PDB file of C-alpha atoms and ligand atoms in Angstrom:
ATOM      1  CA  UNK A   1     -86.201  34.743  25.604  1.00  0.00           C
ATOM      2  CA  UNK A   2     -86.097  31.858  23.128  1.00  0.00           C
ATOM      3  CA  UNK A   3     -83.308  32.223  20.597  1.00  0.00           C
ATOM      4  CA  UNK A   4     -81.345  34.883  22.466  1.00  0.00           C
ATOM      5  CA  UNK A   5     -77.801  34.012  23.534  1.00  0.00           C
ATOM      6  CA  UNK A   6     -76.803  34.539  27.161  1.00  0.00           C
ATOM      7  CA  UNK A   7     -73.476  33.882  28.849  1.00  0.00           C
ATOM      8  CA  UNK A   8     -71.874  34.069  32.239  1.00  0.00           C
ATOM      9  CA  UNK A   9     -69.744  37.081  33.204  1.00  0.00           C
ATOM     10  CA  UNK A  10     -66.601  35.512  31.751  1.00  0.00           C
ATOM     11  CA  UNK A  11     -68.274  34.487  28.508  1.00  0.00           C
ATOM     12  CA  UNK A  12     -67.211  30.925  29.246  1.00  0.00           C
ATOM     13  CA  UNK A  13     -70.571  29.184  28.981  1.00  0.00           C
ATOM     14  CA  UNK A  14     -73.507  29.955  26.703  1.00  0.00           C
ATOM     15  CA  UNK A  15     -77.258  29.441  27.092  1.00  0.00           C
ATOM     16  CA  UNK A  16     -79.797  29.884  24.311  1.00  0.00           C
ATOM     17  CA  UNK A  17     -83.313  29.266  25.664  1.00  0.00           C
ATOM     18  CA  UNK A  18     -85.799  27.393  23.516  1.00  0.00           C
ATOM     19  CA  UNK A  19     -89.505  26.744  23.150  1.00  0.00           C
ATOM     20  CA  UNK A  20     -89.532  22.997  22.423  1.00  0.00           C
ATOM     21  CA  UNK A  21     -89.546  20.295  25.139  1.00  0.00           C
ATOM     22  CA  UNK A  22     -85.935  19.398  24.351  1.00  0.00           C
ATOM     23  CA  UNK A  23     -82.632  20.568  25.853  1.00  0.00           C
ATOM     24  CA  UNK A  24     -79.231  19.912  24.260  1.00  0.00           C
ATOM     25  CA  UNK A  25     -76.174  20.191  26.540  1.00  0.00           C
ATOM     26  CA  UNK A  26     -72.570  19.938  25.307  1.00  0.00           C
ATOM     27  CA  UNK A  27     -70.169  20.012  28.259  1.00  0.00           C
ATOM     28  CA  UNK A  28     -66.945  18.865  26.565  1.00  0.00           C
ATOM     29  CA  UNK A  29     -66.836  20.646  23.206  1.00  0.00           C
ATOM     30  CA  UNK A  30     -65.323  24.024  24.145  1.00  0.00           C
ATOM     31  CA  UNK A  31     -62.269  25.458  22.425  1.00  0.00           C
ATOM     32  CA  UNK A  32     -61.351  28.552  24.446  1.00  0.00           C
ATOM     33  CA  UNK A  33     -58.198  28.392  26.587  1.00  0.00           C
ATOM     34  CA  UNK A  34     -57.737  31.808  28.231  1.00  0.00           C
ATOM     35  CA  UNK A  35     -54.193  32.188  29.539  1.00  0.00           C
ATOM     36  CA  UNK A  36     -55.567  33.716  32.735  1.00  0.00           C
ATOM     37  CA  UNK A  37     -57.229  30.468  33.760  1.00  0.00           C
ATOM     38  CA  UNK A  38     -54.975  27.704  35.108  1.00  0.00           C
ATOM     39  CA  UNK A  39     -55.212  24.217  33.646  1.00  0.00           C
ATOM     40  CA  UNK A  40     -57.135  21.707  35.741  1.00  0.00           C
ATOM     41  CA  UNK A  41     -54.649  19.359  37.344  1.00  0.00           C
ATOM     42  CA  UNK A  42     -56.790  17.581  39.931  1.00  0.00           C
ATOM     43  CA  UNK A  43     -55.933  13.950  40.507  1.00  0.00           C
ATOM     44  CA  UNK A  44     -57.635  11.766  37.926  1.00  0.00           C
ATOM     45  CA  UNK A  45     -59.071  14.739  36.020  1.00  0.00           C
ATOM     46  CA  UNK A  46     -59.889  14.045  32.381  1.00  0.00           C
ATOM     47  CA  UNK A  47     -58.844  16.987  30.209  1.00  0.00           C
ATOM     48  CA  UNK A  48     -59.341  15.584  26.706  1.00  0.00           C
ATOM     49  CA  UNK A  49     -62.129  17.251  24.700  1.00  0.00           C
ATOM     50  CA  UNK A  50     -64.997  15.516  22.898  1.00  0.00           C
ATOM     51  CA  UNK A  51     -64.034  16.732  19.426  1.00  0.00           C
ATOM     52  CA  UNK A  52     -66.626  18.778  17.516  1.00  0.00           C
ATOM     53  CA  UNK A  53     -69.468  18.170  19.951  1.00  0.00           C
ATOM     54  CA  UNK A  54     -70.146  21.910  20.301  1.00  0.00           C
ATOM     55  CA  UNK A  55     -70.576  22.113  16.516  1.00  0.00           C
ATOM     56  CA  UNK A  56     -72.711  18.971  16.558  1.00  0.00           C
ATOM     57  CA  UNK A  57     -74.954  20.386  19.300  1.00  0.00           C
ATOM     58  CA  UNK A  58     -75.483  23.573  17.289  1.00  0.00           C
ATOM     59  CA  UNK A  59     -76.271  21.508  14.183  1.00  0.00           C
ATOM     60  CA  UNK A  60     -78.870  19.459  16.073  1.00  0.00           C
ATOM     61  CA  UNK A  61     -80.611  22.589  17.351  1.00  0.00           C
ATOM     62  CA  UNK A  62     -80.548  24.262  13.928  1.00  0.00           C
ATOM     63  CA  UNK A  63     -81.864  21.148  12.195  1.00  0.00           C
ATOM     64  CA  UNK A  64     -84.670  20.761  14.720  1.00  0.00           C
ATOM     65  CA  UNK A  65     -85.620  24.426  14.376  1.00  0.00           C
ATOM     66  CA  UNK A  66     -85.663  24.385  10.572  1.00  0.00           C
ATOM     67  CA  UNK A  67     -87.674  21.161  10.527  1.00  0.00           C
ATOM     68  CA  UNK A  68     -90.260  22.092  13.152  1.00  0.00           C
ATOM     69  CA  UNK A  69     -90.240  25.844  13.742  1.00  0.00           C
ATOM     70  CA  UNK A  70     -89.592  25.107  17.422  1.00  0.00           C
ATOM     71  CA  UNK A  71     -86.232  25.583  19.131  1.00  0.00           C
ATOM     72  CA  UNK A  72     -84.582  23.222  21.609  1.00  0.00           C
ATOM     73  CA  UNK A  73     -82.705  24.957  24.423  1.00  0.00           C
ATOM     74  CA  UNK A  74     -78.918  24.843  24.030  1.00  0.00           C
ATOM     75  CA  UNK A  75     -76.334  24.944  26.839  1.00  0.00           C
ATOM     76  CA  UNK A  76     -72.677  24.995  25.757  1.00  0.00           C
ATOM     77  CA  UNK A  77     -69.344  24.989  27.535  1.00  0.00           C
ATOM     78  CA  UNK A  78     -67.087  27.228  25.442  1.00  0.00           C
ATOM     79  CA  UNK A  79     -63.985  26.499  27.526  1.00  0.00           C
ATOM     80  CA  UNK A  80     -61.629  23.690  26.663  1.00  0.00           C
ATOM     81  CA  UNK A  81     -61.944  20.797  29.075  1.00  0.00           C
ATOM     82  CA  UNK A  82     -58.439  21.432  30.394  1.00  0.00           C
ATOM     83  CA  UNK A  83     -59.943  24.615  31.921  1.00  0.00           C
ATOM     84  CA  UNK A  84     -63.496  23.600  32.855  1.00  0.00           C
ATOM     85  CA  UNK A  85     -65.531  20.405  32.788  1.00  0.00           C
ATOM     86  CA  UNK A  86     -69.298  20.842  32.447  1.00  0.00           C
ATOM     87  CA  UNK A  87     -70.055  17.298  33.596  1.00  0.00           C
ATOM     88  CA  UNK A  88     -68.513  17.107  37.068  1.00  0.00           C
ATOM     89  CA  UNK A  89     -69.177  18.243  40.648  1.00  0.00           C
ATOM     90  CA  UNK A  90     -67.754  21.691  41.358  1.00  0.00           C
ATOM     91  CA  UNK A  91     -64.304  20.890  42.737  1.00  0.00           C
ATOM     92  CA  UNK A  92     -63.384  18.612  39.856  1.00  0.00           C
ATOM     93  CA  UNK A  93     -65.176  20.744  37.243  1.00  0.00           C
ATOM     94  CA  UNK A  94     -63.146  23.837  38.092  1.00  0.00           C
ATOM     95  CA  UNK A  95     -59.965  22.103  39.213  1.00  0.00           C
ATOM     96  CA  UNK A  96     -60.243  24.310  42.292  1.00  0.00           C
ATOM     97  CA  UNK A  97     -59.958  27.552  40.313  1.00  0.00           C
ATOM     98  CA  UNK A  98     -61.917  30.072  42.392  1.00  0.00           C
ATOM     99  CA  UNK A  99     -62.565  32.302  39.370  1.00  0.00           C
ATOM    100  CA  UNK A 100     -64.643  29.501  37.816  1.00  0.00           C
ATOM    101  CA  UNK A 101     -66.937  28.944  40.796  1.00  0.00           C
ATOM    102  CA  UNK A 102     -69.502  31.371  39.390  1.00  0.00           C
ATOM    103  CA  UNK A 103     -69.194  29.787  35.947  1.00  0.00           C
ATOM    104  CA  UNK A 104     -70.028  26.376  37.404  1.00  0.00           C
ATOM    105  CA  UNK A 105     -73.008  27.793  39.281  1.00  0.00           C
ATOM    106  CA  UNK A 106     -74.186  29.671  36.177  1.00  0.00           C
ATOM    107  CA  UNK A 107     -73.819  26.551  34.018  1.00  0.00           C
ATOM    108  CA  UNK A 108     -76.159  24.473  36.175  1.00  0.00           C
ATOM    109  CA  UNK A 109     -78.514  27.396  36.729  1.00  0.00           C
ATOM    110  CA  UNK A 110     -78.804  27.686  32.934  1.00  0.00           C
ATOM    111  CA  UNK A 111     -79.736  24.009  32.678  1.00  0.00           C
ATOM    112  CA  UNK A 112     -82.199  24.443  35.546  1.00  0.00           C
ATOM    113  CA  UNK A 113     -83.706  27.435  33.761  1.00  0.00           C
ATOM    114  CA  UNK A 114     -84.085  25.431  30.541  1.00  0.00           C
ATOM    115  CA  UNK A 115     -85.772  22.665  32.537  1.00  0.00           C
ATOM    116  CA  UNK A 116     -88.121  25.139  34.219  1.00  0.00           C
ATOM    117  CA  UNK A 117     -89.052  26.533  30.784  1.00  0.00           C
ATOM    118  CA  UNK A 118     -89.948  23.026  29.629  1.00  0.00           C
ATOM    119  CA  UNK A 119     -92.015  22.486  32.754  1.00  0.00           C
ATOM    120  CA  UNK A 120     -93.930  25.707  32.185  1.00  0.00           C
ATOM    121  CA  UNK A 121     -94.543  25.228  28.473  1.00  0.00           C
ATOM    122  CA  UNK A 122     -95.253  21.546  28.019  1.00  0.00           C
ATOM    123  CA  UNK A 123     -95.140  19.941  31.460  1.00  0.00           C
ATOM    124  CA  UNK A 124     -92.585  17.263  30.477  1.00  0.00           C
ATOM    125  CA  UNK A 125     -89.467  17.080  28.327  1.00  0.00           C
ATOM    126  CA  UNK A 126     -86.089  15.530  27.548  1.00  0.00           C
ATOM    127  CA  UNK A 127     -82.474  16.613  28.060  1.00  0.00           C
ATOM    128  CA  UNK A 128     -79.692  15.188  25.895  1.00  0.00           C
ATOM    129  CA  UNK A 129     -76.166  15.403  27.349  1.00  0.00           C
ATOM    130  CA  UNK A 130     -74.019  15.182  24.227  1.00  0.00           C
ATOM    131  CA  UNK A 131     -70.533  13.650  24.254  1.00  0.00           C
ATOM    132  CA  UNK A 132     -67.955  11.913  22.082  1.00  0.00           C
ATOM    133  CA  UNK A 133     -66.158   8.655  22.849  1.00  0.00           C
ATOM    134  CA  UNK A 134     -63.078   6.972  21.436  1.00  0.00           C
ATOM    135  CA  UNK A 135     -64.039   3.397  22.246  1.00  0.00           C
ATOM    136  CA  UNK A 136     -63.261   0.502  19.905  1.00  0.00           C
ATOM    137  CA  UNK A 137     -66.831  -0.166  18.756  1.00  0.00           C
ATOM    138  CA  UNK A 138     -68.269   2.508  16.455  1.00  0.00           C
ATOM    139  CA  UNK A 139     -71.773   2.892  17.894  1.00  0.00           C
ATOM    140  CA  UNK A 140     -73.707   5.427  19.907  1.00  0.00           C
ATOM    141  CA  UNK A 141     -73.606   4.721  23.633  1.00  0.00           C
ATOM    142  CA  UNK A 142     -76.830   5.754  25.367  1.00  0.00           C
ATOM    143  CA  UNK A 143     -76.371   6.492  29.062  1.00  0.00           C
ATOM    144  CA  UNK A 144     -79.329   6.031  31.398  1.00  0.00           C
ATOM    145  CA  UNK A 145     -77.168   5.446  34.530  1.00  0.00           C
ATOM    146  CA  UNK A 146     -77.146   1.669  33.984  1.00  0.00           C
ATOM    147  CA  UNK A 147     -73.641   0.300  33.416  1.00  0.00           C
ATOM    148  CA  UNK A 148     -72.534  -2.578  31.215  1.00  0.00           C
ATOM    149  CA  UNK A 149     -72.938  -5.138  33.980  1.00  0.00           C
ATOM    150  CA  UNK A 150     -76.486  -3.928  34.651  1.00  0.00           C
ATOM    151  CA  UNK A 151     -77.393  -4.097  30.967  1.00  0.00           C
ATOM    152  CA  UNK A 152     -75.922  -7.600  30.591  1.00  0.00           C
ATOM    153  CA  UNK A 153     -77.855  -8.940  33.579  1.00  0.00           C
ATOM    154  CA  UNK A 154     -80.938  -9.609  31.469  1.00  0.00           C
ATOM    155  CA  UNK A 155     -84.508  -8.377  31.373  1.00  0.00           C
ATOM    156  CA  UNK A 156     -85.820 -10.534  34.228  1.00  0.00           C
ATOM    157  CA  UNK A 157     -83.068  -9.411  36.619  1.00  0.00           C
ATOM    158  CA  UNK A 158     -83.523  -5.765  35.632  1.00  0.00           C
ATOM    159  CA  UNK A 159     -87.247  -5.978  36.269  1.00  0.00           C
ATOM    160  CA  UNK A 160     -86.744  -7.832  39.556  1.00  0.00           C
ATOM    161  CA  UNK A 161     -84.338  -5.152  40.814  1.00  0.00           C
ATOM    162  CA  UNK A 162     -86.621  -2.295  39.661  1.00  0.00           C
ATOM    163  CA  UNK A 163     -83.699  -1.025  37.601  1.00  0.00           C
ATOM    164  CA  UNK A 164     -85.704   1.590  35.711  1.00  0.00           C
ATOM    165  CA  UNK A 165     -86.258   3.448  38.984  1.00  0.00           C
ATOM    166  CA  UNK A 166     -82.459   3.945  39.111  1.00  0.00           C
ATOM    167  CA  UNK A 167     -82.259   5.543  35.670  1.00  0.00           C
ATOM    168  CA  UNK A 168     -82.237   9.092  34.357  1.00  0.00           C
ATOM    169  CA  UNK A 169     -85.599   8.363  32.672  1.00  0.00           C
ATOM    170  CA  UNK A 170     -87.155   6.981  35.856  1.00  0.00           C
ATOM    171  CA  UNK A 171     -90.187   9.235  35.659  1.00  0.00           C
ATOM    172  CA  UNK A 172     -90.830   8.630  31.965  1.00  0.00           C
ATOM    173  CA  UNK A 173     -90.610   4.882  32.502  1.00  0.00           C
ATOM    174  CA  UNK A 174     -93.660   5.260  34.721  1.00  0.00           C
ATOM    175  CA  UNK A 175     -95.665   7.898  32.873  1.00  0.00           C
ATOM    176  CA  UNK A 176     -95.056   7.613  29.139  1.00  0.00           C
ATOM    177  CA  UNK A 177     -98.466   7.830  27.470  1.00  0.00           C
ATOM    178  CA  UNK A 178     -97.400   4.790  25.434  1.00  0.00           C
ATOM    179  CA  UNK A 179     -98.421   2.346  28.148  1.00  0.00           C
ATOM    180  CA  UNK A 180     -96.809  -0.782  26.617  1.00  0.00           C
ATOM    181  CA  UNK A 181     -93.432   0.985  26.799  1.00  0.00           C
ATOM    182  CA  UNK A 182     -93.564   1.674  30.552  1.00  0.00           C
ATOM    183  CA  UNK A 183     -90.741  -0.001  32.415  1.00  0.00           C
ATOM    184  CA  UNK A 184     -87.993  -1.906  30.688  1.00  0.00           C
ATOM    185  CA  UNK A 185     -89.255  -1.549  27.067  1.00  0.00           C
ATOM    186  CA  UNK A 186     -88.352   2.141  27.263  1.00  0.00           C
ATOM    187  CA  UNK A 187     -84.693   1.125  27.686  1.00  0.00           C
ATOM    188  CA  UNK A 188     -84.247  -1.104  24.631  1.00  0.00           C
ATOM    189  CA  UNK A 189     -87.650  -1.989  23.215  1.00  0.00           C
ATOM    190  CA  UNK A 190     -89.082  -1.178  19.813  1.00  0.00           C
ATOM    191  CA  UNK A 191     -89.921   2.416  20.761  1.00  0.00           C
ATOM    192  CA  UNK A 192     -86.754   3.186  22.742  1.00  0.00           C
ATOM    193  CA  UNK A 193     -84.404   5.946  21.589  1.00  0.00           C
ATOM    194  CA  UNK A 194     -81.879   3.233  20.697  1.00  0.00           C
ATOM    195  CA  UNK A 195     -84.430   1.648  18.367  1.00  0.00           C
ATOM    196  CA  UNK A 196     -85.363   4.926  16.691  1.00  0.00           C
ATOM    197  CA  UNK A 197     -81.771   6.041  16.029  1.00  0.00           C
ATOM    198  CA  UNK A 198     -80.577   2.583  14.943  1.00  0.00           C
ATOM    199  CA  UNK A 199     -83.410   2.556  12.402  1.00  0.00           C
ATOM    200  CA  UNK A 200     -81.970   5.785  10.935  1.00  0.00           C
ATOM    201  CA  UNK A 201     -78.651   4.051  10.234  1.00  0.00           C
ATOM    202  CA  UNK A 202     -76.683   4.809  13.416  1.00  0.00           C
ATOM    203  CA  UNK A 203     -76.140   1.717  15.607  1.00  0.00           C
ATOM    204  CA  UNK A 204     -76.722   2.291  19.296  1.00  0.00           C
ATOM    205  CA  UNK A 205     -76.418   0.411  22.573  1.00  0.00           C
ATOM    206  CA  UNK A 206     -78.753  -0.299  24.338  1.00  0.00           C
ATOM    207  CA  UNK A 207     -81.232  -1.001  21.524  1.00  0.00           C
ATOM    208  CA  UNK A 208     -83.274  -3.994  20.364  1.00  0.00           C
ATOM    209  CA  UNK A 209     -80.448  -5.219  18.121  1.00  0.00           C
ATOM    210  CA  UNK A 210     -77.650  -4.433  20.605  1.00  0.00           C
ATOM    211  CA  UNK A 211     -79.159  -4.688  24.097  1.00  0.00           C
ATOM    212  CA  UNK A 212     -75.892  -4.476  26.067  1.00  0.00           C
ATOM    213  CA  UNK A 213     -72.168  -3.959  25.576  1.00  0.00           C
ATOM    214  CA  UNK A 214     -70.313  -7.252  25.760  1.00  0.00           C
ATOM    215  CA  UNK A 215     -68.088  -8.015  28.732  1.00  0.00           C
ATOM    216  CA  UNK A 216     -64.775  -6.230  28.217  1.00  0.00           C
ATOM    217  CA  UNK A 217     -66.212  -3.609  25.897  1.00  0.00           C
ATOM    218  CA  UNK A 218     -65.959  -0.037  27.108  1.00  0.00           C
ATOM    219  CA  UNK A 219     -69.248   1.753  27.768  1.00  0.00           C
ATOM    220  CA  UNK A 220     -70.224   5.127  29.274  1.00  0.00           C
ATOM    221  CA  UNK A 221     -73.390   4.837  31.368  1.00  0.00           C
ATOM    222  CA  UNK A 222     -73.972   8.542  32.027  1.00  0.00           C
ATOM    223  CA  UNK A 223     -72.342  11.018  34.363  1.00  0.00           C
ATOM    224  CA  UNK A 224     -72.910  13.986  36.611  1.00  0.00           C
ATOM    225  CA  UNK A 225     -75.362  15.820  34.334  1.00  0.00           C
ATOM    226  CA  UNK A 226     -77.392  12.714  33.551  1.00  0.00           C
ATOM    227  CA  UNK A 227     -77.743  12.002  37.252  1.00  0.00           C
ATOM    228  CA  UNK A 228     -78.373  15.572  38.396  1.00  0.00           C
ATOM    229  CA  UNK A 229     -80.593  16.811  35.591  1.00  0.00           C
ATOM    230  CA  UNK A 230     -82.635  13.728  34.642  1.00  0.00           C
ATOM    231  CA  UNK A 231     -85.644  12.304  36.473  1.00  0.00           C
ATOM    232  CA  UNK A 232     -83.782   9.938  38.805  1.00  0.00           C
ATOM    233  CA  UNK A 233     -85.252  11.999  41.629  1.00  0.00           C
ATOM    234  CA  UNK A 234     -88.372  13.145  39.777  1.00  0.00           C
ATOM    235  CA  UNK A 235     -88.905  16.484  38.061  1.00  0.00           C
ATOM    236  CA  UNK A 236     -90.265  17.508  34.685  1.00  0.00           C
ATOM    237  CA  UNK A 237     -87.295  16.496  32.567  1.00  0.00           C
ATOM    238  CA  UNK A 238     -85.740  13.120  31.784  1.00  0.00           C
ATOM    239  CA  UNK A 239     -82.130  12.841  30.604  1.00  0.00           C
ATOM    240  CA  UNK A 240     -80.167  10.597  28.265  1.00  0.00           C
ATOM    241  CA  UNK A 241     -76.431  10.845  27.675  1.00  0.00           C
ATOM    242  CA  UNK A 242     -75.476  10.264  24.049  1.00  0.00           C
ATOM    243  CA  UNK A 243     -71.828   9.329  23.529  1.00  0.00           C
ATOM    244  CA  UNK A 244     -71.028   9.596  19.824  1.00  0.00           C
ATOM    245  CA  UNK A 245     -68.278   7.802  17.951  1.00  0.00           C
ATOM    246  CA  UNK A 246     -66.197  10.018  15.668  1.00  0.00           C
ATOM    247  CA  UNK A 247     -66.200   8.711  12.110  1.00  0.00           C
ATOM    248  CA  UNK A 248     -69.322   9.475  10.145  1.00  0.00           C
ATOM    249  CA  UNK A 249     -70.971  11.215  13.092  1.00  0.00           C
ATOM    250  CA  UNK A 250     -68.911  14.238  14.139  1.00  0.00           C
ATOM    251  CA  UNK A 251     -65.665  14.184  12.137  1.00  0.00           C
ATOM    252  CA  UNK A 252     -66.789  16.505   9.341  1.00  0.00           C
ATOM    253  CA  UNK A 253     -69.441  19.139   8.738  1.00  0.00           C
ATOM    254  CA  UNK A 254     -71.195  16.820   6.271  1.00  0.00           C
ATOM    255  CA  UNK A 255     -71.188  13.950   8.766  1.00  0.00           C
ATOM    256  CA  UNK A 256     -72.559  16.201  11.505  1.00  0.00           C
ATOM    257  CA  UNK A 257     -75.336  17.470   9.243  1.00  0.00           C
ATOM    258  CA  UNK A 258     -76.363  13.934   8.280  1.00  0.00           C
ATOM    259  CA  UNK A 259     -76.262  12.690  11.855  1.00  0.00           C
ATOM    260  CA  UNK A 260     -78.115  15.740  13.160  1.00  0.00           C
ATOM    261  CA  UNK A 261     -80.858  15.084  10.625  1.00  0.00           C
ATOM    262  CA  UNK A 262     -81.157  11.427  11.647  1.00  0.00           C
ATOM    263  CA  UNK A 263     -81.070  12.217  15.355  1.00  0.00           C
ATOM    264  CA  UNK A 264     -83.724  14.914  15.015  1.00  0.00           C
ATOM    265  CA  UNK A 265     -85.959  12.415  13.210  1.00  0.00           C
ATOM    266  CA  UNK A 266     -85.431   9.926  16.043  1.00  0.00           C
ATOM    267  CA  UNK A 267     -85.999  12.566  18.721  1.00  0.00           C
ATOM    268  CA  UNK A 268     -89.210  13.739  17.056  1.00  0.00           C
ATOM    269  CA  UNK A 269     -90.487  10.153  17.121  1.00  0.00           C
ATOM    270  CA  UNK A 270     -89.496   9.906  20.780  1.00  0.00           C
ATOM    271  CA  UNK A 271     -91.140  13.214  21.723  1.00  0.00           C
ATOM    272  CA  UNK A 272     -94.310  12.199  19.889  1.00  0.00           C
ATOM    273  CA  UNK A 273     -94.639   8.703  21.352  1.00  0.00           C
ATOM    274  CA  UNK A 274     -93.413   9.368  24.894  1.00  0.00           C
ATOM    275  CA  UNK A 275     -94.260  13.020  25.546  1.00  0.00           C
ATOM    276  CA  UNK A 276     -97.237  13.474  23.264  1.00  0.00           C
ATOM    277  CA  UNK A 277     -95.485  16.444  21.621  1.00  0.00           C
ATOM    278  CA  UNK A 278     -95.420  17.189  17.920  1.00  0.00           C
ATOM    279  CA  UNK A 279     -94.629  20.374  16.000  1.00  0.00           C
ATOM    280  CA  UNK A 280     -97.496  22.799  15.540  1.00  0.00           C
TER     281      UNK A 280
HETATM  282 ZN1   ZN B 301     -67.638  13.843  27.334  1.00  0.00          ZN
END
């Protein structure tokens, strides 16, 4: 039921269903470190948290709800990343801890349930996988499964290689009701998410004013959730990974409130233009 909080048997991950065509997922913002769970020590495992992204995810949902009366679904990892990673395949996510196998299954079942709700209520919708980065350039990094090299290759090359079909918004790039935005314009045109959020005062790449990270600049192009839960292989829900810088976005409660307000404005534009959804 929308607004009710559910969790797995361990209380490690939380799912609050919604009734808007929007899903917010925060896989790296947990704080719990139960002594009974071993630390992940798989080779190459990243165990550093994305600071305050759980709080930011809650702020985005609350802001959206207050503004519109409709609630985005919320899926949160409460465990610290040294215990569980909500954005990896099972073995790496759990570090091989058998006691977390059910948590991993529950986590993705919760996202699948949120997606099914969207499909039933409004046919189409959007999932945001919310993260925090520590890269040198203070800008939002929008992950559609295209890496820096892809984005730098230029519009003609991206069109020629049918790059949008390889993205986490593949379906939307073909069926947005805003016909001029089908294809590449949805990535960094005037009605892309990067355009809408940059216009609210938060620079983003890719966007019309910053179409690609420069060579040598770090950039996150999206991960396991973006690939699994977006529309790369069809389905009702598209996905975009948002990697947030720290200062002025998620470092304080005031910054999170201001950013949540701006992002909700941008998302409402996006839902209106590309999904034909607006609050009742
Ligand atoms: Zn992350």
